[in-house]
Coordinates of C-alpha atoms (C1' of nucleotides) and ligand atoms in Angstrom, one line a residue:
Chain A
M1 CA 0.1 0.0 0.1
N2 CA 1.9 3.1 1.3
E3 CA -0.1 5.6 -0.7
K4 CA 1.3 9.2 -1.2
R5 CA -0.8 11.8 0.4
K6 CA -0.7 15.3 -0.8
Y7 CA -0.9 16.7 2.7
K8 CA 0.8 16.1 6.0
T9 CA -2.1 14.5 7.7
K10 CA -2.3 13.7 11.3
S11 CA -1.6 10.0 11.8
H12 CA -4.5 9.6 14.4
A13 CA -7.5 11.8 14.6
P14 CA -9.9 11.7 17.6
E15 CA -13.2 10.0 16.8
P16 CA -15.3 13.0 17.5
T17 CA -13.1 14.9 14.9
L18 CA -13.7 12.1 12.4
K19 CA -17.4 12.2 13.0
R20 CA -17.7 15.9 12.2
L21 CA -15.6 15.9 9.1
P22 CA -18.2 14.7 6.7
G23 CA -20.3 17.7 8.1
Y24 CA -17.6 20.2 7.1
L25 CA -17.4 18.4 3.6
Y26 CA -21.0 18.7 2.9
F27 CA -21.1 22.3 3.8
L28 CA -18.0 23.1 1.9
E29 CA -19.5 21.5 -1.2
Q30 CA -22.4 23.7 -0.8
V31 CA -20.4 26.9 -0.5
K32 CA -18.2 25.9 -3.4
E33 CA -21.4 25.7 -5.5
E34 CA -22.1 29.2 -4.6
G35 CA -18.7 30.3 -5.8
V36 CA -16.9 30.8 -2.5
L37 CA -13.2 30.4 -3.0
N38 CA -12.0 30.9 0.4
I39 CA -13.7 30.4 3.8
S40 CA -12.6 31.0 7.2
A41 CA -12.7 28.9 10.3
P42 CA -15.0 31.4 12.2
T43 CA -17.4 31.3 9.2
I44 CA -17.6 27.7 9.1
G45 CA -18.1 27.5 12.9
K46 CA -20.9 29.9 12.8
E47 CA -22.8 27.9 10.1
L48 CA -22.3 24.6 12.0
D49 CA -22.5 25.8 15.5
L50 CA -19.1 24.9 16.4
D51 CA -16.2 26.8 18.3
P52 CA -14.0 28.4 15.7
T53 CA -10.8 26.9 17.3
Q54 CA -12.6 23.5 17.2
V55 CA -12.9 24.1 13.4
V56 CA -9.3 24.9 13.1
K57 CA -8.2 21.9 15.2
D58 CA -10.5 19.5 13.3
L59 CA -9.3 20.7 9.8
A60 CA -5.8 20.6 10.9
V61 CA -5.9 16.8 10.7
T62 CA -6.1 17.0 6.9
G63 CA -2.9 18.8 6.8
V64 CA -4.3 21.7 4.9
K65 CA -3.0 25.1 6.2
G66 CA -5.2 28.3 5.9
K67 CA -4.0 31.8 5.6
P68 CA -4.7 34.4 8.0
R69 CA -7.1 37.1 6.8
V70 CA -8.1 34.9 3.8
G71 CA -9.1 31.6 5.4
Y72 CA -8.9 28.0 3.7
N73 CA -9.0 27.4 -0.1
T74 CA -12.4 25.8 -0.5
Y75 CA -11.2 23.6 -3.3
E76 CA -8.0 22.6 -1.5
L77 CA -10.0 21.9 1.8
I78 CA -12.7 19.7 0.0
H79 CA -10.1 17.6 -1.7
A80 CA -8.0 17.3 1.3
L81 CA -11.0 16.1 3.4
E82 CA -12.1 13.6 0.6
D83 CA -8.5 12.4 0.6
F84 CA -8.2 12.1 4.4
L85 CA -11.6 10.3 4.7
G86 CA -11.2 8.0 1.8
F87 CA -14.1 9.3 0.1
N88 CA -12.4 9.8 -3.3
K89 CA -11.3 6.3 -3.3
V90 CA -13.7 3.4 -4.6
N91 CA -14.3 1.6 -1.4
E92 CA -16.0 -1.7 -2.5
A93 CA -18.4 -3.4 -0.2
F94 CA -20.8 -6.3 0.0
L95 CA -24.3 -5.8 1.6
V96 CA -26.1 -8.8 3.4
G97 CA -29.7 -8.7 4.1
A98 CA -31.6 -6.8 1.3
G99 CA -34.5 -6.0 3.5
N100 CA -36.1 -2.5 4.4
L101 CA -32.9 -1.0 5.5
G102 CA -30.7 -2.8 3.1
S103 CA -32.7 -1.8 0.2
A104 CA -32.7 1.9 1.3
L105 CA -28.9 1.8 1.5
M106 CA -28.8 0.2 -1.9
A107 CA -30.9 2.8 -3.5
Y108 CA -29.0 5.5 -1.7
Q109 CA -27.1 7.3 -4.5
E110 CA -25.1 9.6 -2.2
H111 CA -22.9 6.7 -1.3
Q112 CA -20.9 7.5 -4.3
S113 CA -19.7 10.7 -2.7
L114 CA -18.4 8.5 0.3
G115 CA -16.6 6.6 -2.3
L116 CA -18.6 3.5 -1.2
K117 CA -19.6 1.1 -4.0
I118 CA -21.7 -1.7 -3.1
L119 CA -20.8 -4.4 -5.7
A120 CA -23.6 -6.9 -4.7
A121 CA -26.2 -7.7 -2.2
F122 CA -26.9 -11.2 -0.6
D123 CA -30.2 -12.5 0.8
V124 CA -31.6 -15.9 1.7
D125 CA -35.2 -14.8 0.7
E126 CA -36.1 -16.5 -2.6
A127 CA -38.4 -13.7 -3.5
K128 CA -35.6 -11.1 -3.3
I129 CA -32.9 -13.1 -5.0
G130 CA -32.7 -11.9 -8.7
Q131 CA -34.0 -8.4 -8.0
T132 CA -32.1 -5.3 -8.6
I133 CA -32.1 -2.2 -6.4
G134 CA -30.3 0.9 -7.3
G135 CA -28.5 -1.0 -9.9
I136 CA -27.2 -3.5 -7.4
H137 CA -28.2 -7.2 -7.9
I138 CA -29.4 -9.3 -5.0
L139 CA -27.8 -12.6 -5.0
E140 CA -28.4 -15.8 -3.3
Y141 CA -26.5 -15.8 0.1
N142 CA -24.3 -18.9 -0.9
K143 CA -22.9 -17.0 -3.7
L144 CA -21.1 -14.8 -1.2
F145 CA -18.3 -17.4 -0.8
H146 CA -17.8 -17.8 -4.6
L147 CA -17.7 -14.0 -5.4
S148 CA -15.5 -13.1 -2.4
G149 CA -12.8 -15.4 -3.8
R150 CA -12.5 -13.6 -6.9
L151 CA -13.1 -10.0 -5.8
N152 CA -11.0 -8.4 -3.0
V153 CA -13.7 -6.7 -1.1
K154 CA -12.9 -5.5 2.4
I155 CA -16.2 -3.8 3.6
G156 CA -19.3 -5.7 4.6
I157 CA -22.6 -3.9 5.2
L158 CA -24.7 -6.0 7.8
T159 CA -28.4 -5.3 7.6
T160 CA -29.8 -8.8 8.4
P161 CA -32.3 -9.4 11.4
N162 CA -30.4 -9.3 14.7
H163 CA -30.6 -12.9 15.4
V164 CA -28.4 -13.9 12.4
A165 CA -26.1 -11.1 12.7
Q166 CA -23.4 -13.1 14.4
E167 CA -23.2 -16.0 12.0
V168 CA -23.4 -13.9 9.0
A169 CA -20.6 -11.6 10.4
E170 CA -18.5 -14.7 10.8
D171 CA -19.2 -15.7 7.3
L172 CA -18.1 -12.3 6.0
V173 CA -14.9 -12.6 7.9
N174 CA -14.3 -16.0 6.5
C175 CA -14.7 -14.4 3.0
G176 CA -12.0 -11.9 3.7
I177 CA -14.0 -9.0 4.9
K178 CA -11.8 -6.7 7.1
A179 CA -14.4 -4.2 8.2
I180 CA -18.2 -4.5 9.0
W181 CA -20.6 -1.9 9.0
N182 CA -23.2 -3.2 11.5
F183 CA -26.7 -1.8 11.4
T184 CA -28.2 -4.5 13.5
S185 CA -28.8 -4.1 17.3
A186 CA -26.8 -7.3 17.9
K187 CA -23.2 -7.1 19.5
I188 CA -21.0 -9.0 17.2
N189 CA -17.8 -10.7 18.5
L190 CA -15.0 -11.2 16.1
P191 CA -11.3 -11.4 16.1
K192 CA -10.0 -8.0 17.2
E193 CA -8.3 -7.2 13.9
I194 CA -11.6 -6.9 12.2
I195 CA -13.2 -3.5 12.4
V196 CA -16.7 -3.3 13.5
Q197 CA -18.5 -0.1 13.0
N198 CA -21.8 -0.2 15.0
T199 CA -24.4 2.1 13.8
S200 CA -27.3 2.1 16.1
M201 CA -30.2 4.1 15.5
S202 CA -31.6 3.4 19.0
S203 CA -28.7 5.3 20.4
Y204 CA -29.9 8.4 18.7
A205 CA -33.6 7.7 19.8
A206 CA -32.3 7.4 23.3
V207 CA -30.5 10.8 23.2
L208 CA -33.6 12.3 21.4
L209 CA -36.1 11.1 23.8
R210 CA -34.2 12.0 26.8
R211 CA -33.5 15.4 25.6
L212 CA -37.2 15.7 25.0
N213 CA -38.1 14.3 28.4
D214 CA -35.5 16.7 30.2
A215 CA -36.9 19.7 28.3
S216 CA -40.5 19.2 29.3
L217 CA -39.8 19.0 33.0
Chain B
M1 CA -46.5 16.5 33.3
N2 CA -44.4 15.8 36.3
E3 CA -44.5 12.0 36.0
K4 CA -43.5 9.9 38.9
R5 CA -40.4 7.8 38.4
K6 CA -40.0 4.5 40.4
Y7 CA -36.2 5.1 40.8
K8 CA -34.0 8.1 41.7
T9 CA -32.5 8.7 38.3
K10 CA -29.7 11.0 37.6
S11 CA -31.0 14.4 36.5
H12 CA -28.3 14.7 33.7
A13 CA -26.7 11.7 32.1
P14 CA -23.7 12.1 29.8
E15 CA -24.4 11.6 26.1
P16 CA -21.9 8.8 25.7
T17 CA -23.8 7.0 28.5
L18 CA -27.2 7.7 26.9
K19 CA -25.9 6.2 23.7
R20 CA -24.7 3.0 25.3
L21 CA -28.0 2.4 27.3
P22 CA -29.9 0.9 24.3
G23 CA -27.2 -1.6 24.0
Y24 CA -27.6 -2.6 27.6
L25 CA -31.2 -2.8 27.1
Y26 CA -31.0 -5.0 24.0
F27 CA -28.4 -7.4 25.7
L28 CA -30.6 -7.6 28.9
E29 CA -33.7 -8.5 26.9
Q30 CA -31.8 -11.4 25.4
V31 CA -30.5 -12.8 28.6
K32 CA -33.9 -12.3 30.2
E33 CA -35.2 -14.6 27.5
E34 CA -32.6 -17.1 28.6
G35 CA -34.1 -17.1 32.0
V36 CA -31.2 -14.9 33.7
L37 CA -32.7 -13.4 36.8
N38 CA -29.7 -11.6 38.0
I39 CA -26.5 -10.3 36.2
S40 CA -23.4 -8.6 37.4
A41 CA -21.7 -5.5 35.9
P42 CA -18.6 -7.6 35.1
T43 CA -20.6 -10.0 33.2
I44 CA -22.4 -7.3 31.2
G45 CA -19.0 -5.6 30.6
K46 CA -17.4 -8.8 29.2
E47 CA -20.2 -9.4 26.8
L48 CA -20.4 -5.8 25.6
D49 CA -16.6 -5.1 25.7
L50 CA -17.0 -2.4 28.3
D51 CA -15.1 -1.7 31.5
P52 CA -17.0 -3.1 34.4
T53 CA -16.8 0.2 36.3
Q54 CA -18.1 1.9 33.2
V55 CA -21.1 -0.5 33.3
V56 CA -21.7 0.3 37.0
K57 CA -21.6 4.1 36.3
D58 CA -23.7 3.9 33.2
L59 CA -26.4 1.8 35.0
A60 CA -26.4 4.1 37.9
V61 CA -28.0 6.8 36.0
T62 CA -31.3 4.6 36.0
G63 CA -31.1 4.7 39.8
V64 CA -31.3 0.9 40.1
K65 CA -29.1 -0.6 42.8
G66 CA -27.3 -3.7 42.4
K67 CA -26.5 -6.3 45.2
P68 CA -22.8 -7.3 45.8
R69 CA -22.2 -10.9 45.0
V70 CA -25.5 -11.1 43.2
G71 CA -25.7 -8.3 40.5
Y72 CA -28.6 -6.5 39.2
N73 CA -32.1 -7.8 39.0
T74 CA -32.6 -8.4 35.3
Y75 CA -36.2 -7.6 35.1
E76 CA -35.8 -4.5 37.3
L77 CA -32.9 -3.1 35.3
I78 CA -34.8 -3.6 32.1
H79 CA -37.8 -1.7 33.4
A80 CA -35.6 1.0 34.9
L81 CA -33.9 1.5 31.5
E82 CA -37.0 1.7 29.5
D83 CA -38.4 4.1 32.0
F84 CA -35.3 6.2 32.0
L85 CA -35.0 6.3 28.2
G86 CA -38.7 6.7 27.6
F87 CA -39.0 3.6 25.8
N88 CA -42.0 2.4 27.6
K89 CA -44.2 5.4 26.7
V90 CA -45.8 6.1 23.4
N91 CA -43.7 8.7 21.7
E92 CA -45.8 9.9 18.7
A93 CA -44.0 11.1 15.7
F94 CA -44.7 12.4 12.1
L95 CA -42.4 11.4 9.3
V96 CA -41.7 13.7 6.4
G97 CA -40.3 12.2 3.2
A98 CA -41.3 8.7 2.5
G99 CA -38.6 7.8 0.3
N100 CA -36.0 5.0 0.6
L101 CA -34.9 5.7 4.0
G102 CA -38.4 7.0 5.2
S103 CA -40.0 3.8 4.0
A104 CA -37.3 1.7 5.8
L105 CA -38.2 3.5 9.0
M106 CA -41.9 3.2 8.5
A107 CA -41.6 -0.6 7.9
Y108 CA -39.3 -1.0 10.9
Q109 CA -41.1 -2.8 13.5
E110 CA -38.7 -2.6 16.4
H111 CA -39.6 1.1 16.8
Q112 CA -42.3 -0.1 19.1
S113 CA -39.5 -1.2 21.6
L114 CA -38.3 2.3 21.5
G115 CA -41.8 3.5 22.3
L116 CA -41.8 5.2 19.0
K117 CA -45.1 5.3 17.1
I118 CA -45.1 7.0 13.8
L119 CA -48.8 8.2 13.3
A120 CA -48.4 9.4 9.8
A121 CA -46.0 10.1 6.9
F122 CA -46.2 13.0 4.5
D123 CA -44.8 13.4 1.1
V124 CA -45.1 15.7 -1.9
D125 CA -44.9 12.8 -4.5
E126 CA -48.3 12.0 -5.9
A127 CA -47.2 8.5 -6.6
K128 CA -46.7 7.8 -3.0
I129 CA -49.4 9.5 -1.5
G130 CA -52.4 7.2 -0.6
Q131 CA -49.9 4.2 0.0
T132 CA -49.5 2.5 3.3
I133 CA -46.1 1.1 4.6
G134 CA -45.8 -0.8 7.9
G135 CA -49.5 0.2 8.6
I136 CA -48.6 3.9 8.3
H137 CA -50.3 6.2 5.8
I138 CA -48.6 8.4 3.4
L139 CA -50.4 11.5 3.3
E140 CA -50.3 14.8 1.2
Y141 CA -47.7 17.1 2.7
N142 CA -50.2 19.9 3.2
K143 CA -52.3 17.6 5.4
L144 CA -49.5 18.0 8.0
F145 CA -50.8 21.5 9.0
H146 CA -54.3 20.2 9.6
L147 CA -53.3 17.1 11.4
S148 CA -51.0 18.7 13.7
G149 CA -53.5 21.1 14.9
R150 CA -55.6 18.1 16.3
L151 CA -52.8 15.8 17.5
N152 CA -50.1 16.9 19.9
V153 CA -47.2 15.3 18.2
K154 CA -43.9 16.5 19.5
I155 CA -41.4 14.5 17.3
G156 CA -40.6 14.9 13.6
I157 CA -38.6 12.4 11.6
L158 CA -37.0 14.1 8.7
T159 CA -36.1 12.0 5.7
T160 CA -36.5 14.3 2.8
P161 CA -33.9 15.3 0.3
N162 CA -31.2 17.5 1.8
H163 CA -32.3 20.6 -0.2
V164 CA -35.7 20.9 1.4
A165 CA -34.7 19.9 4.9
Q166 CA -34.6 23.3 6.3
E167 CA -37.9 24.5 5.1
V168 CA -39.6 21.2 5.9
A169 CA -38.0 21.4 9.4
E170 CA -39.4 25.1 9.8
D171 CA -42.9 23.8 8.8
L172 CA -42.5 21.0 11.4
V173 CA -41.7 23.6 14.1
N174 CA -44.7 25.7 13.0
C175 CA -46.8 22.7 13.4
G176 CA -45.8 22.4 17.1
I177 CA -43.0 19.8 16.8
K178 CA -40.4 20.2 19.6
A179 CA -37.8 17.6 18.5
I180 CA -36.5 16.6 15.1
W181 CA -34.9 13.5 14.1
N182 CA -32.8 14.7 11.3
F183 CA -31.5 12.0 8.8
T184 CA -30.5 14.3 6.1
S185 CA -26.9 15.7 5.7
A186 CA -28.3 19.1 5.9
K187 CA -27.5 21.3 8.8
I188 CA -30.7 22.7 9.9
N189 CA -30.9 25.9 11.9
L190 CA -34.0 26.4 14.2
P191 CA -34.8 28.3 17.4
K192 CA -32.7 26.9 20.1
E193 CA -35.4 25.4 22.2
I194 CA -36.1 23.0 19.4
I195 CA -34.2 19.7 19.8
V196 CA -32.4 18.6 16.7
Q197 CA -30.9 15.1 16.7
N198 CA -28.7 14.6 13.6
T199 CA -28.2 11.1 12.7
S200 CA -25.6 11.2 10.0
M201 CA -24.5 8.0 8.5
S202 CA -21.6 9.5 6.7
S203 CA -20.1 10.0 10.2
Y204 CA -20.0 6.4 10.7
A205 CA -18.7 5.9 7.1
A206 CA -15.8 8.3 7.9
V207 CA -14.9 6.5 11.1
L208 CA -15.1 3.2 9.2
L209 CA -13.1 4.0 6.2
R210 CA -10.4 5.9 8.3
R211 CA -10.0 2.9 10.6
L212 CA -9.7 0.7 7.6
N213 CA -7.1 2.8 6.0
D214 CA -5.2 3.3 9.3
A215 CA -5.1 -0.5 9.6
S216 CA -3.7 -1.2 6.1
L217 CA -0.7 1.0 6.6
Chain C
dT1 C1' 5.7 51.9 3.7
dT2 C1' 3.5 51.4 8.0
dA3 C1' -0.1 50.6 11.0
dC4 C1' -4.1 47.8 11.7
dA5 C1' -7.4 44.0 11.6
dA6 C1' -8.6 39.3 10.9
dT7 C1' -7.2 34.8 11.4
dA8 C1' -4.6 30.4 11.8
dA9 C1' -1.5 28.0 14.8
dA10 C1' 0.3 26.5 19.0
dG11 C1' 0.0 25.9 23.7
dA12 C1' -2.6 26.2 28.3
dA13 C1' -6.5 25.5 30.8
dA14 C1' -11.0 23.7 31.6
dA15 C1' -14.3 20.3 31.1
dT16 C1' -15.7 15.8 30.3
dT17 C1' -15.4 11.0 30.1
dT18 C1' -13.1 6.8 31.3
dT19 C1' -10.3 4.0 34.0
dC20 C1' -8.2 2.8 38.4
dT21 C1' -8.4 2.3 43.6
dT22 C1' -10.2 1.8 47.6
dT23 C1' -14.1 0.8 50.6
dA24 C1' -18.2 -1.5 52.1
dA25 C1' -21.7 -4.8 51.7
dA26 C1' -23.9 -9.2 50.8
dT27 C1' -23.4 -14.1 49.9
dA28 C1' -21.6 -18.6 50.1
dA29 C1' -18.7 -22.0 52.1
dT30 C1' -16.2 -23.6 56.1
Chain D
dA1 C1' -20.9 -17.9 63.3
dT2 C1' -16.8 -16.8 60.8
dT3 C1' -14.1 -16.2 56.9
dA4 C1' -13.3 -15.4 52.3
dT5 C1' -14.8 -13.8 47.9
dT6 C1' -17.6 -11.4 44.8
dT7 C1' -19.3 -7.2 43.7
dA8 C1' -21.4 -2.5 43.8
dA9 C1' -20.4 2.2 45.3
dA10 C1' -17.7 6.1 45.9
dG11 C1' -14.0 8.7 45.1
dA12 C1' -9.4 9.7 42.8
dA13 C1' -6.5 9.7 38.9
dA14 C1' -5.9 9.5 34.1
dA15 C1' -7.0 10.3 29.4
dT16 C1' -9.4 12.6 26.1
dT17 C1' -11.8 16.4 24.2
dT18 C1' -13.1 21.0 23.9
dT19 C1' -12.5 25.9 25.0
dC20 C1' -9.6 29.7 26.0
dT21 C1' -5.2 32.5 25.3
dT22 C1' -1.5 34.0 23.3
dT23 C1' 1.5 34.6 19.3
dA24 C1' 2.5 35.1 14.7
dT25 C1' 1.5 35.7 10.0
dT26 C1' -1.0 37.7 6.2
dG27 C1' -3.5 40.9 3.8
dT28 C1' -5.9 45.6 3.7
dA29 C1' -6.0 50.3 3.8
dA30 C1' -4.3 54.5 5.4
Ligands
NAD1 N1 -35.7 -0.8 9.0 C1 -35.2 0.1 9.7 O1 -35.5 1.4 9.5 C2 -34.1 -0.1 10.6 C3 -33.6 0.9 11.4 C4 -32.6 0.6 12.3 C5 -32.0 -0.6 12.4 N2 -32.4 -1.5 11.7 C6 -31.9 -2.9 11.8 O2 -31.5 -3.3 10.5 C7 -31.7 -4.7 10.4 C8 -32.5 -5.0 9.3 O3 -33.6 -4.4 9.6 P1 -34.9 -4.4 8.3 O4 -36.0 -3.6 8.9 O5 -34.2 -4.1 7.1 O6 -35.3 -6.0 8.4 P2 -35.8 -6.9 7.2 O7 -36.5 -8.1 7.8 O8 -36.7 -6.0 6.3 O9 -34.5 -7.2 6.4 C9 -33.7 -8.4 6.8 C10 -33.2 -9.1 5.4 O10 -32.3 -10.0 5.8 C11 -32.5 -11.2 5.2 N3 -32.0 -12.3 5.8 C12 -32.5 -13.0 6.8 N4 -31.6 -14.0 7.3 C13 -30.5 -14.0 6.4 C14 -29.4 -14.6 6.5 N5 -28.9 -15.6 7.2 N6 -28.5 -14.3 5.5 C15 -28.8 -13.3 4.6 N7 -29.8 -12.6 4.6 C16 -30.7 -12.7 5.5 C17 -34.1 -11.3 5.0 O11 -34.6 -12.0 4.0 C18 -34.5 -9.8 4.9 O12 -34.5 -9.4 3.4 C19 -32.3 -5.1 11.8 O13 -31.1 -5.6 12.6 C20 -32.8 -3.9 12.3 O14 -32.7 -3.8 13.8 C21 -33.4 -1.3 10.8
NAD2 N1 -31.4 6.0 1.6 C1 -30.5 5.9 2.5 O1 -30.1 4.9 2.9 C2 -30.0 7.0 3.3 C3 -28.9 6.9 4.2 C4 -28.4 8.0 4.9 C5 -28.9 9.2 4.8 N2 -30.1 9.4 3.9 C6 -30.6 10.8 3.8 O2 -32.0 10.5 4.0 C7 -32.6 11.6 3.1 C8 -33.6 10.8 2.2 O3 -32.9 9.9 1.5 P1 -33.7 9.0 0.5 O4 -32.8 8.0 -0.1 O5 -34.8 8.3 1.3 O6 -34.3 9.8 -0.5 P2 -35.6 9.6 -1.5 O7 -35.4 10.6 -2.6 O8 -35.7 8.2 -1.6 O9 -36.8 10.1 -0.5 C9 -37.0 11.5 -0.2 C10 -38.7 11.6 -0.2 O10 -38.9 12.9 0.2 C11 -40.0 13.4 -0.5 N3 -39.9 14.9 -0.7 C12 -39.3 15.7 -1.5 N4 -39.4 16.8 -1.1 C13 -40.4 16.9 -0.1 C14 -41.0 18.0 0.6 N5 -40.8 19.3 0.4 N6 -41.9 17.6 1.5 C15 -42.1 16.3 1.8 N7 -41.5 15.4 1.2 C16 -40.7 15.5 0.1 C17 -39.9 12.7 -2.0 O11 -41.0 12.7 -2.7 C18 -39.2 11.3 -1.6 O12 -40.3 10.5 -1.4 C19 -31.6 12.4 2.3 O13 -31.2 13.4 3.2 C20 -30.5 11.4 2.5 O14 -29.2 12.0 2.3 C21 -30.6 8.3 3.2

DNA sequence: TTACAATAAAGAAAATTTTCTTTAAATAAT
DNA sequence: ATTATTTAAAGAAAATTTTCTTTATTGTAA
């Protein structure tokens, strides 16, 4: 591997920073559309409700330098962010469980801007096998083992029911998958070198409901 | 309002704790099924990869006390968590934008366990209006203003395209919505008393891709 | 040029969250 | 009963993240 990067990026970025970066990227793409060539950290902070020094620190991880009195070069910053996040590469993925959520993810066109490319989806439901959603074919689950041999896919998107999540995850790992984007509520246990990214919507529900409840006291 | 709570809960719980609580709840429901009447913090921690003292501190926000040598009462803990998170109430919501993601959320049955009840969905697409997904009717967007007058719905789920998110959010606020669960990438600006819960999937993509990239260096 | 204002960068401080330590309580075994 | 062991609770320490300060740089305008 050992890819060359255009900017001197931070080797390790804090997770809260990482989570904010796509927000900057989305905002910057909008202002670029409006023809803004340079933008300052305080301006970004005002729009996104963030402390200006926080913005400076966050953007520093990309290695891009801003100029005092001018700000950052919009175009340069966008590219550095995409580069840093890996959004400008093609990150190939398999999806398992083409149900409600799986279908939505397959149909989601903006994945391209994340550099995410779902090559194929797999399901056990006969009714779904053979269908195409968002240009992605739904294949028989067993085909996963054949296909993964030929392709070198590193990312698995897990949108099966909770109770099969563990076994499907293990299958994915046996197929050479290195990172699993887990949308199920199940806690999946895998060898520690496998990256498991849990994306629990109920966490957000918890925060929302609690804040709503706190507010109405 | 002023509901009585069975346990002396912490008035303010840290957000990381709040986000972990649904995970405990899901796990506890599983072990309850298996007939486990009591469970200790170290056991929970081992299963969920969390520090045992972290578990104790997290669960302490619910006000439930565990007994040394025995652990927590599974049943009591589940109920305290549901109570604390507001999952055992009926939290009524409107959904706007019955597209890919909106449809998935409408079809999602587990929302019940979060106490979330989507009363109706609204869309501008003629083709979608009149349809029913997961027992939820898709109504003409303008009906939102009529319906909200009669019902006292506090939560709005926002799954429209990004470019209309701001205006739809403002409409929701004008209809009396107090909290918005925002699934779009757009940053929406509303009066500060309105709770906006952003749920950005690209944040997770960012963390996943970066971790994957870091790993392969 | 020269002073002035805006801003990024770097470092310090504060706040928050997690982990570690100690203490006390409750059960089980002797 | 008594002792030993497990465990929750409470507090202290460490780590992390955010916010605040200071400094230095750059461009603008007098
Ligand atoms: N629908 C939502 O909006 C939503 C929201 C948050 C989380 N989730 C989570 O996402 C997961 C999927 O939810 P859903 O609503 O899409 O469920 P779903 O039932 O619609 O979809 C699950 C799909 O997985 C397939 N499947 C079942 N067993 C399989 C196996 N062994 N191998 C491969 N495929 C298999 C099913 O045929 C089905 O198509 C669940 O864990 C759920 O908790 C869903
Ligand atoms: N699909 C996914 O998996 C996914 C994942 C992450 C985030 N998102 C975000 O969720 C949002 C929706 O994505 P999607 O894929 O479901 O898009 P979509 O186009 O399938 O759905 C959007 C729906 O909103 C409706 N709509 C448009 N304008 C409206 C208005 N003014 N009022 C009411 N309804 C209106 C459309 O008719 C459509 O039915 C986007 O912001 C997207 O970024 C989607």
